[in-house]
């Protein structure tokens, strides 16, 4: 339980309340902690490249409509 932060700068990214089990080997979250927690840019349809909102460290992707409920995203 707690807050997940950027490994490079310590910026707060996700809450453990938004974490859920997914078939991928990485932690999965339904939402960011705050609107400025991450920056996003389209990489391909249905997937956004996600970086730390403070330092730009690469965090992976946001997969649109791939969350645990219909219409939710997966980070």
Short mmCIF file of N, CA and C in Angstrom, two decimals, residues 2-72:
data_model
loop_
_atom_site.label_atom_id
_atom_site.label_comp_id
_atom_site.label_asym_id
_atom_site.label_seq_id
_atom_site.Cartn_x
_atom_site.Cartn_y
_atom_site.Cartn_z
N UNK A 2 0.39 2.27 -0.67
CA UNK A 2 1.13 3.52 -0.70
C UNK A 2 1.12 4.17 -2.06
N UNK A 3 2.16 4.98 -2.30
CA UNK A 3 2.29 5.75 -3.53
C UNK A 3 3.49 5.24 -4.32
N UNK A 4 3.31 5.03 -5.61
CA UNK A 4 4.39 4.65 -6.51
C UNK A 4 4.98 5.93 -7.09
N UNK A 5 6.31 6.01 -7.07
CA UNK A 5 7.00 7.22 -7.51
C UNK A 5 7.98 6.90 -8.64
N UNK A 6 8.37 7.94 -9.35
CA UNK A 6 9.37 7.81 -10.41
C UNK A 6 10.70 7.38 -9.80
N UNK A 7 11.31 6.37 -10.38
CA UNK A 7 12.59 5.87 -9.87
C UNK A 7 13.72 6.88 -10.06
N UNK A 8 13.55 7.79 -11.00
CA UNK A 8 14.61 8.76 -11.29
C UNK A 8 14.53 10.01 -10.42
N UNK A 9 13.32 10.55 -10.21
CA UNK A 9 13.22 11.84 -9.51
C UNK A 9 12.30 11.82 -8.28
N UNK A 10 11.57 10.73 -8.05
CA UNK A 10 10.70 10.64 -6.89
C UNK A 10 9.33 11.28 -7.04
N UNK A 11 8.99 11.76 -8.24
CA UNK A 11 7.68 12.37 -8.50
C UNK A 11 6.59 11.33 -8.28
N UNK A 12 5.50 11.70 -7.60
CA UNK A 12 4.41 10.78 -7.31
C UNK A 12 3.61 10.48 -8.58
N UNK A 13 3.41 9.18 -8.87
CA UNK A 13 2.78 8.75 -10.11
C UNK A 13 1.43 8.07 -9.92
N UNK A 14 1.41 7.00 -9.13
CA UNK A 14 0.21 6.18 -8.98
C UNK A 14 -0.04 5.84 -7.52
N UNK A 15 -1.29 5.64 -7.16
CA UNK A 15 -1.66 5.16 -5.84
C UNK A 15 -1.87 3.65 -5.90
N UNK A 16 -1.55 2.96 -4.83
CA UNK A 16 -1.79 1.51 -4.78
C UNK A 16 -3.28 1.20 -4.90
N UNK A 17 -4.15 2.18 -4.60
CA UNK A 17 -5.60 1.96 -4.75
C UNK A 17 -5.99 1.78 -6.21
N UNK A 18 -5.18 2.28 -7.14
CA UNK A 18 -5.47 2.17 -8.57
C UNK A 18 -4.78 0.95 -9.20
N UNK A 19 -4.05 0.18 -8.40
CA UNK A 19 -3.32 -0.99 -8.92
C UNK A 19 -4.25 -2.20 -8.99
N UNK A 20 -4.06 -3.02 -10.02
CA UNK A 20 -4.85 -4.24 -10.14
C UNK A 20 -4.03 -5.33 -10.83
N UNK A 21 -4.48 -6.55 -10.71
CA UNK A 21 -3.79 -7.69 -11.33
C UNK A 21 -4.10 -7.74 -12.82
N UNK A 22 -3.05 -7.89 -13.62
CA UNK A 22 -3.19 -8.00 -15.07
C UNK A 22 -2.26 -9.11 -15.53
N UNK A 23 -2.48 -9.62 -16.71
CA UNK A 23 -1.67 -10.74 -17.22
C UNK A 23 -0.25 -10.33 -17.58
N UNK A 24 0.02 -9.02 -17.69
CA UNK A 24 1.38 -8.58 -18.00
C UNK A 24 2.26 -8.76 -16.76
N UNK A 25 3.57 -8.86 -16.93
CA UNK A 25 4.46 -9.03 -15.78
C UNK A 25 4.72 -7.73 -15.01
N UNK A 26 4.22 -6.60 -15.49
CA UNK A 26 4.46 -5.31 -14.85
C UNK A 26 3.24 -4.89 -14.03
N UNK A 27 3.44 -4.02 -13.06
CA UNK A 27 2.29 -3.50 -12.30
C UNK A 27 1.33 -2.79 -13.26
N UNK A 28 0.05 -2.91 -13.01
CA UNK A 28 -0.96 -2.26 -13.84
C UNK A 28 -1.81 -1.34 -12.97
N UNK A 29 -2.12 -0.17 -13.51
CA UNK A 29 -2.90 0.84 -12.80
C UNK A 29 -4.00 1.35 -13.71
N UNK A 30 -5.12 1.78 -13.10
CA UNK A 30 -6.24 2.30 -13.88
C UNK A 30 -6.18 3.81 -14.06
N UNK A 31 -5.43 4.50 -13.19
CA UNK A 31 -5.36 5.96 -13.27
C UNK A 31 -4.10 6.47 -12.58
N UNK A 32 -3.72 7.69 -12.95
CA UNK A 32 -2.58 8.33 -12.31
C UNK A 32 -3.03 8.99 -11.01
N UNK A 33 -2.08 9.34 -10.18
CA UNK A 33 -2.38 9.98 -8.90
C UNK A 33 -2.98 11.37 -9.13
N UNK A 34 -2.35 12.15 -10.00
CA UNK A 34 -2.83 13.50 -10.33
C UNK A 34 -2.75 13.69 -11.85
N UNK A 35 -3.38 14.73 -12.33
CA UNK A 35 -3.36 14.99 -13.77
C UNK A 35 -1.95 15.31 -14.28
N UNK A 36 -1.08 15.85 -13.42
CA UNK A 36 0.28 16.18 -13.85
C UNK A 36 1.31 15.11 -13.47
N UNK A 37 0.84 13.95 -13.02
CA UNK A 37 1.77 12.88 -12.63
C UNK A 37 2.58 12.38 -13.82
N UNK A 38 1.94 12.29 -14.98
CA UNK A 38 2.61 11.79 -16.18
C UNK A 38 2.34 12.69 -17.37
N UNK A 39 3.17 12.56 -18.39
CA UNK A 39 2.94 13.18 -19.69
C UNK A 39 2.70 12.05 -20.67
N UNK A 40 1.88 12.31 -21.69
CA UNK A 40 1.52 11.27 -22.65
C UNK A 40 1.64 11.80 -24.07
N UNK A 41 2.02 10.90 -24.97
CA UNK A 41 1.99 11.23 -26.41
C UNK A 41 1.59 9.97 -27.16
N UNK A 42 0.83 10.14 -28.23
CA UNK A 42 0.38 8.98 -28.99
C UNK A 42 1.56 8.30 -29.65
N UNK A 43 1.66 7.00 -29.44
CA UNK A 43 2.71 6.21 -30.09
C UNK A 43 2.13 5.41 -31.25
N UNK A 44 0.93 4.89 -31.04
CA UNK A 44 0.20 4.17 -32.08
C UNK A 44 -1.27 4.15 -31.66
N UNK A 45 -2.18 3.84 -32.55
CA UNK A 45 -3.59 3.82 -32.16
C UNK A 45 -3.82 2.88 -30.97
N UNK A 46 -4.46 3.42 -29.94
CA UNK A 46 -4.76 2.63 -28.76
C UNK A 46 -3.66 2.56 -27.73
N UNK A 47 -2.50 3.19 -27.99
CA UNK A 47 -1.40 3.15 -27.02
C UNK A 47 -0.69 4.50 -26.99
N UNK A 48 -0.55 5.03 -25.79
CA UNK A 48 0.15 6.28 -25.58
C UNK A 48 1.46 6.02 -24.85
N UNK A 49 2.52 6.66 -25.26
CA UNK A 49 3.80 6.59 -24.56
C UNK A 49 3.67 7.46 -23.31
N UNK A 50 4.08 6.93 -22.15
CA UNK A 50 3.92 7.63 -20.88
C UNK A 50 5.30 7.91 -20.28
N UNK A 51 5.49 9.15 -19.85
CA UNK A 51 6.73 9.55 -19.19
C UNK A 51 6.39 10.27 -17.89
N UNK A 52 7.35 10.36 -16.99
CA UNK A 52 7.18 11.09 -15.74
C UNK A 52 6.83 12.53 -16.06
N UNK A 53 5.83 13.07 -15.38
CA UNK A 53 5.40 14.44 -15.61
C UNK A 53 6.39 15.48 -15.15
N UNK A 54 7.38 15.08 -14.37
CA UNK A 54 8.38 16.03 -13.86
C UNK A 54 9.70 15.95 -14.63
N UNK A 55 10.28 14.73 -14.77
CA UNK A 55 11.62 14.62 -15.35
C UNK A 55 11.65 13.99 -16.74
N UNK A 56 10.53 13.42 -17.20
CA UNK A 56 10.49 12.81 -18.53
C UNK A 56 10.98 11.39 -18.60
N UNK A 57 11.28 10.77 -17.45
CA UNK A 57 11.72 9.37 -17.42
C UNK A 57 10.64 8.47 -18.04
N UNK A 58 11.04 7.53 -18.89
CA UNK A 58 10.10 6.64 -19.54
C UNK A 58 9.44 5.68 -18.56
N UNK A 59 8.11 5.58 -18.63
CA UNK A 59 7.34 4.73 -17.72
C UNK A 59 6.59 3.62 -18.43
N UNK A 60 6.59 3.61 -19.74
CA UNK A 60 5.86 2.58 -20.47
C UNK A 60 4.74 3.17 -21.28
N UNK A 61 3.56 2.56 -21.17
CA UNK A 61 2.44 2.95 -22.02
C UNK A 61 1.13 3.04 -21.25
N UNK A 62 0.20 3.78 -21.84
CA UNK A 62 -1.20 3.72 -21.43
C UNK A 62 -1.93 3.03 -22.57
N UNK A 63 -2.57 1.93 -22.26
CA UNK A 63 -3.33 1.19 -23.27
C UNK A 63 -4.80 1.54 -23.09
N UNK A 64 -5.34 2.22 -24.08
CA UNK A 64 -6.71 2.71 -24.00
C UNK A 64 -7.71 1.57 -24.08
N UNK A 65 -8.73 1.64 -23.24
CA UNK A 65 -9.80 0.64 -23.20
C UNK A 65 -9.29 -0.77 -22.93
N UNK A 66 -8.24 -0.90 -22.13
CA UNK A 66 -7.68 -2.21 -21.79
C UNK A 66 -7.62 -2.41 -20.27
N UNK A 67 -8.41 -1.63 -19.53
CA UNK A 67 -8.44 -1.74 -18.09
C UNK A 67 -9.37 -2.85 -17.62
N UNK A 68 -9.54 -2.98 -16.32
CA UNK A 68 -10.38 -4.05 -15.78
C UNK A 68 -11.87 -3.87 -16.04
N UNK A 69 -12.29 -2.63 -16.32
CA UNK A 69 -13.69 -2.36 -16.63
C UNK A 69 -13.78 -1.71 -18.00
N UNK A 70 -14.91 -1.87 -18.64
CA UNK A 70 -15.13 -1.29 -19.97
C UNK A 70 -14.86 0.23 -19.95
N UNK A 71 -14.08 0.70 -20.90
CA UNK A 71 -13.78 2.11 -21.02
C UNK A 71 -12.59 2.59 -20.20
N UNK A 72 -12.04 1.74 -19.34
CA UNK A 72 -10.87 2.13 -18.53
C UNK A 72 -9.59 1.87 -19.29
#
